[in-house]
Each structure stands twice: as C-alpha cells, then as structure tokens.
Amino acid sequence: MTIQWYPGHMAKAKREVSEILKQIDVVIEIVDARTPLSSRNPMIEELVEHKPRLVLLNKADLADPESTKKWHDYFESEFSKSLIIDAQRGKGINQIPGAVRDLAAPLLEKWKRKGINPRALRTLILGIPNVGKSTVINKLAGKRIANIGDKPGVTKKQQWIKVGKEMELLDTPGILWPKFEDEEVGYRLALTGAVKEEIFDFQDTIVFFFKFMQKHYPVLLKKRYDLEELPENILELFDDIGRQRGCLVAGGEIDYDRVAELVFRDFRHGKFGKVTLETPQN
Ligand code: G4P
C-alpha cells in the first residue's frame, strides 16, 4: 500500500506535543480497541517518557470483548493503567478522573511532602486521528468544544477545562501521526478510518480483511453475506459476494471495486458484529 508520509509534519507535531507536555501531569492516550497497537505511534514512548499515562481502549462497542480484555491486561502490565470505554455512548467516561488521580498518587504525595498546596491535575488527550479524542473531550467537558483541530500537533490556542474538582483537561488534543510500520498496519488503519480513503487501495485492503476474517471470524463473514459455504479462494469470495449483492458490470462480470467498497463500508458501519483486527500475540 502506498501511503503518503511527511517527515517534516511529523517533526513539527512532535515538537508541539513535547512543548505542551511540559505542563501536563498525566497523559491520556486513546487507542482504537479494534487495532490497539496499529493505532498508536511508537513515538509516544519517547514523547511521554516518565509521565504517568492512562491508556483508553475506545470504541469498545465495535471490538471483540474477549480481545479487548486481553488488550486491557496487556496495557495494564506494559503501561500503568488502562480503561475500556465507549466514548460515543459515554460508557466508562466517569472512571477517567479516578484513574487519573490514582496515577498521580506519587505526584500528590510529593506535593504534600514539600508542603505544596495540591492543584487540579493537568491532563492531555493524545492519539492518532479518528480514535475518538474529540468525543472523549466533549464527554469529559459535558458540552461540545468547538474547533477541535485535526492536524497533527496541538493546533489551536489551548484552554483548560475543569473536570470535577481535581482534574483539568486541555481542550485541544495532541494529535500524533499514524505509523505505517508494515503493510498490515496500513490495512488496519484504513479499515478503522484512521487514514483518508484517497490514499489506500480498497481491493488490497479487502483482500487483507477477507484473509483475516477467514482465519479469525469465519462465522461472522459467512453470516453477513448469507453464504452457504465460505470459499477458501479469495477471488471466489469476491465473486460470491458480488453476485449476491448485484455488484456486476455489463456482461455479468463481477465489479471487484464495488465489492471491495461495499465490504469496506459494512466493516466501517459495524455490520459484521464485534471484530478486533489484531491480538496481543501477533
Ligand atoms: P478524533 O478526535 O480522534 O479524530 O476522533 P473523533 O472524536 O472525531 O471520532 C471519530 C469518529 O469515531 C466519530 O464518528 C465518532 O463519533 C466515532 N467514535 C468516537 N468514539 C466512539 C466509540 O466509542 N464508539 C463508536 N462506535 N464510535 C466512536 P464520525 O464523525 O461518524 O466519523 P466516522 O466514524 O465516519 O469516521
């Protein structure tokens, strides 16, 4: 898959986020529960360094609950704390302030030792595009915050939002660039909406998706397209779905582009049920 890559923009985003991080007590990193590793930028480790970090597995409503649990355990063992949330419906949002306070316990202790009056804990939401950063900010704020930027970096004048008595949240998220370490990461990002549709190939992406579904969720794939048998051959699978859904060109040939787009939209709209595209082992 050919993906556009702008090292200059990336460096700028990194500089902006690093600058803001100086004011932050606890970082809240958001990942997509369907692609928890592919939807992170490894740069985050370097950026966040020793700051306490809460990892939110968002869009849990769309992900396989068994895998989400595994990912939750993974993040809790690798990085301090993780919560499973569905920001769109507000599920799990009210656990965030408590988790932030727990993570900041050593800092609060330090303030106390030094006789410093505790102030509200300052937090920043960080993540790649489309993982739900704006949705989480709006839910925590209890209102819609206008003009949340969508360019990597921290793109507008920031203001602190009070969340309860003990937490403050920057109203602008830190936006990281997705990292396309390998082709499969790119396909996962395409399927979950982290990259723009113009820059990836639908057919390649859906070939990847079919192979993944055949291996991990064959029943869901079969059910979605009322297939009696699930063909092993990917081309046959395109043919069966194309015929079933009337994706044909003149002469009755299968329109593979249309099949790919249809399957892609079905995945985007959660029509297969709860699917996670990577597990902690792979
Ligand atoms: P961002 O700031 O990180 O870029 O993400 P944003 O909050 O804008 O959310 C991206 C899309 O994901 C939005 O849908 C939003 O409603 C959806 N979303 C956020 N959290 C959840 C969640 O927990 N579950 C589900 N199912 N969806 C969630 P959108 O505007 O319709 O965009 P798109 O889905 O068409 O890309």
XYZ file of C-alpha atoms and ligand atoms in Angstrom:
318
model
C 0.000 0.000 0.000
C 1.357 3.423 -0.890
C 0.902 5.846 1.945
C 1.961 9.465 1.903
C 4.480 10.224 4.583
C 5.543 13.676 5.652
C 8.575 13.610 7.952
C 8.528 17.421 8.224
C 4.962 17.494 9.558
C 5.784 14.662 11.895
C 8.738 16.505 13.397
C 6.611 19.635 13.869
C 3.834 17.654 15.548
C 6.385 16.077 17.859
C 7.849 19.467 18.808
C 4.408 20.930 19.543
C 3.305 17.998 21.638
C 6.632 17.926 23.561
C 6.237 21.595 24.403
C 2.699 21.151 25.738
C 3.690 18.058 27.704
C 5.834 20.186 29.998
C 2.621 21.470 31.616
C 0.963 18.058 31.879
C 0.768 15.828 34.965
C -0.994 12.800 33.453
C -1.225 11.819 29.769
C -4.391 10.166 28.483
C -3.591 8.125 25.398
C -6.502 6.918 23.279
C -6.287 3.858 21.053
C -8.917 2.148 18.916
C -9.900 -1.103 20.685
C -10.100 -2.843 17.282
C -6.467 -2.009 16.471
C -4.794 -1.140 19.779
C -1.214 -1.389 18.550
C -1.628 -0.199 14.973
C -3.489 2.863 16.244
C -0.557 4.048 18.364
C 2.511 5.849 17.239
C 5.585 4.275 18.850
C 6.947 7.818 19.127
C 4.618 8.235 22.089
C 7.057 6.321 24.306
C 9.810 8.799 23.635
C 7.468 11.772 23.948
C 5.729 10.826 27.162
C 8.774 9.305 28.844
C 8.232 9.090 32.599
C 4.873 10.836 32.814
C 2.037 8.775 34.270
C -0.138 7.546 31.435
C -3.700 6.252 31.173
C -4.483 4.201 28.050
C -8.119 4.312 26.930
C -9.291 1.443 24.731
C -12.032 3.345 22.915
C -14.769 2.112 20.532
C -15.101 -0.984 22.693
C -18.673 -1.288 21.367
C -17.216 -2.288 17.978
C -14.451 -4.590 19.232
C -14.454 -8.256 20.226
C -14.921 -8.206 24.042
C -12.569 -11.159 24.585
C -9.761 -9.435 22.705
C -10.479 -6.145 24.453
C -9.996 -7.846 27.785
C -6.651 -9.258 26.611
C -5.579 -5.836 25.394
C -6.657 -4.278 28.664
C -4.421 -6.745 30.554
C -1.594 -6.070 28.109
C -1.744 -2.306 28.607
C -2.082 -2.645 32.370
C 1.072 -4.742 32.508
C 3.062 -2.724 29.960
C 1.982 0.766 30.985
C 0.405 1.586 34.287
C -3.341 1.827 33.761
C -5.984 1.202 31.135
C -9.752 1.639 30.831
C -12.196 0.133 28.357
C -14.584 2.805 27.076
C -17.265 3.569 24.505
C -16.973 7.335 24.249
C -19.843 7.707 21.792
C -22.289 6.405 24.382
C -20.294 7.836 27.283
C -19.584 4.402 28.774
C -16.570 4.322 31.087
C -16.003 8.089 30.847
C -16.810 8.634 34.526
C -13.960 6.300 35.525
C -11.364 8.594 33.954
C -10.962 11.205 36.761
C -10.479 8.469 39.396
C -7.907 6.664 37.234
C -6.038 9.953 36.689
C -5.993 10.591 40.426
C -4.669 7.078 41.125
C -1.917 7.528 38.546
C -0.938 10.864 40.058
C -0.720 9.498 43.617
C 3.111 9.722 43.733
C 2.962 13.318 42.499
C 0.295 14.283 45.040
C 2.436 12.643 47.707
C 5.447 14.674 46.574
C 3.463 17.939 46.739
C 2.333 17.029 50.234
C 5.898 16.273 51.367
C 7.069 19.593 50.013
C 4.157 21.437 51.593
C 2.765 22.474 48.189
C -0.996 23.056 48.080
C -2.472 20.483 45.698
C -3.917 21.960 42.485
C -6.105 20.258 39.865
C -4.203 17.608 37.882
C -3.462 18.720 34.333
C -4.160 16.199 31.609
C -3.783 15.997 27.833
C -5.556 13.668 25.432
C -3.167 12.160 22.866
C -3.693 9.869 19.896
C -3.737 9.410 16.132
C -6.701 10.732 14.044
C -10.144 9.195 14.424
C -9.569 7.221 17.631
C -12.188 9.376 19.404
C -10.150 12.176 21.002
C -12.758 14.903 20.366
C -15.568 12.640 21.507
C -13.791 11.943 24.805
C -13.002 15.650 25.344
C -16.626 16.607 24.706
C -17.904 13.916 27.078
C -15.483 14.905 29.836
C -16.329 18.569 29.341
C -20.040 17.776 29.372
C -20.506 20.001 26.316
C -19.336 20.364 22.767
C -15.971 22.068 22.468
C -15.738 23.925 19.179
C -12.904 23.673 16.675
C -11.039 20.699 17.920
C -8.117 20.546 15.489
C -7.458 17.632 13.179
C -3.901 18.439 12.156
C -1.029 16.655 13.880
C 0.415 18.599 16.748
C -1.645 20.771 19.037
C -3.245 23.121 16.610
C -5.103 25.901 18.323
C -4.958 28.183 21.316
C -5.466 25.990 24.326
C -7.746 26.386 27.283
C -8.145 24.285 30.380
C -11.474 22.610 31.013
C -12.372 21.728 34.592
C -13.436 18.105 35.045
C -14.731 17.820 38.613
C -12.622 19.417 41.332
C -9.399 17.514 40.877
C -8.764 17.379 37.152
C -8.182 19.808 34.297
C -8.098 18.843 30.658
C -6.576 20.721 27.763
C -9.404 21.386 25.299
C -7.152 20.567 22.326
C -5.804 17.047 21.913
C -2.258 16.192 20.944
C -2.550 14.571 17.542
C 0.040 12.030 16.522
C 0.670 10.774 13.038
C -0.143 7.086 12.498
C 2.926 4.984 11.815
C 2.841 2.552 8.925
C 5.422 0.096 10.099
C 4.247 -2.547 7.699
C 1.529 -3.133 5.162
C -0.806 -4.839 7.615
C -0.744 -1.842 9.944
C -1.778 0.308 6.958
C -4.703 -2.012 6.141
C -5.910 -1.954 9.739
C -5.720 1.836 9.827
C -7.635 2.033 6.549
C -10.371 -0.269 7.830
C -10.875 1.704 11.037
C -10.858 5.129 9.408
C -7.508 6.429 10.693
C -6.300 7.210 7.173
C -8.118 9.029 4.392
C -9.844 6.917 1.784
C -7.980 8.612 -1.088
C -4.657 7.129 -0.079
C -5.325 3.431 0.057
C -6.491 0.742 -2.292
C -9.904 -0.732 -1.435
C -9.264 -4.068 -3.145
C -5.909 -4.697 -1.417
C -7.430 -3.677 1.902
C -10.371 -6.040 1.486
C -8.145 -8.949 0.408
C -6.333 -8.457 3.725
C -9.682 -8.217 5.541
C -11.073 -11.396 3.932
C -7.962 -13.400 4.850
C -8.168 -12.109 8.406
C -11.898 -12.876 8.714
C -11.471 -16.355 7.193
C -8.955 -17.130 9.910
C -10.472 -15.385 12.924
C -14.186 -14.715 12.341
C -15.371 -17.079 9.547
C -18.872 -17.357 11.002
C -19.383 -13.575 11.007
C -18.209 -13.297 7.404
C -20.470 -16.123 6.254
C -23.434 -14.728 8.129
C -23.045 -11.185 6.825
C -23.329 -12.307 3.185
C -25.649 -15.306 3.666
C -23.014 -17.635 2.236
C -23.717 -21.367 2.476
C -20.018 -22.155 2.289
C -17.066 -19.869 2.831
C -14.774 -20.298 -0.195
C -11.067 -20.548 0.629
C -10.133 -18.815 -2.574
C -10.342 -15.043 -2.134
C -11.360 -14.422 -5.736
C -14.281 -16.840 -5.322
C -15.270 -14.983 -2.190
C -15.324 -11.693 -4.140
C -17.389 -13.457 -6.835
C -19.914 -14.918 -4.388
C -20.454 -11.621 -2.584
C -20.533 -9.701 -5.877
C -23.247 -11.962 -7.301
C -25.188 -11.991 -4.062
C -25.139 -8.192 -3.813
C -25.501 -7.439 -7.511
C -22.067 -5.813 -7.892
C -21.857 -6.511 -11.608
C -20.682 -4.733 -14.726
C -22.165 -5.073 -18.222
C -21.976 -8.684 -19.357
C -22.494 -10.017 -15.857
C -18.850 -9.795 -14.788
C -18.139 -9.055 -11.137
C -17.280 -5.436 -10.305
C -14.456 -6.071 -7.830
C -14.088 -2.402 -6.914
C -17.721 -2.228 -5.895
C -17.488 -5.436 -3.871
C -14.422 -4.095 -2.055
C -16.122 -0.797 -1.314
C -19.293 -2.486 -0.104
C -17.372 -4.748 2.285
C -15.321 -1.787 3.464
C -18.477 0.251 4.261
C -20.007 -2.760 6.003
C -16.978 -3.007 8.262
C -16.978 0.735 8.923
C -20.616 0.558 9.959
C -20.026 -2.399 12.279
C -22.150 -4.745 10.121
C -20.008 -7.811 10.865
C -20.547 -7.556 14.602
C -17.740 -7.087 17.098
C -14.395 -7.603 15.394
C -10.856 -6.893 16.629
C -8.227 -6.753 13.903
C -5.168 -7.659 15.978
C -4.448 -9.624 19.129
C -1.659 -9.018 21.647
C 0.266 -12.066 20.370
C 0.590 -11.007 16.720
P -10.604 12.182 16.750
O -10.913 13.439 17.500
O -9.645 11.301 17.474
O -10.172 12.394 15.342
O -11.944 11.308 16.689
P -13.485 11.753 16.871
O -13.775 12.035 18.302
O -13.811 12.809 15.878
O -14.210 10.406 16.493
C -14.060 9.813 15.202
C -15.314 9.030 14.877
O -15.406 7.941 15.799
C -16.603 9.814 15.032
O -17.550 9.322 14.091
C -17.077 9.433 16.419
O -18.471 9.568 16.584
C -16.675 7.972 16.445
N -16.491 7.471 17.803
C -15.800 8.029 18.820
N -15.849 7.242 19.912
C -16.579 6.156 19.580
C -16.983 4.967 20.282
O -16.664 4.729 21.440
N -17.717 4.066 19.558
C -18.076 4.270 18.267
N -18.803 3.325 17.669
N -17.720 5.374 17.592
C -16.978 6.290 18.239
P -17.905 10.058 12.757
O -17.814 11.526 12.941
O -19.178 9.481 12.282
O -16.724 9.626 11.847
P -16.542 8.236 11.076
O -16.956 7.132 12.034
O -17.396 8.324 9.893
O -15.065 8.184 10.813
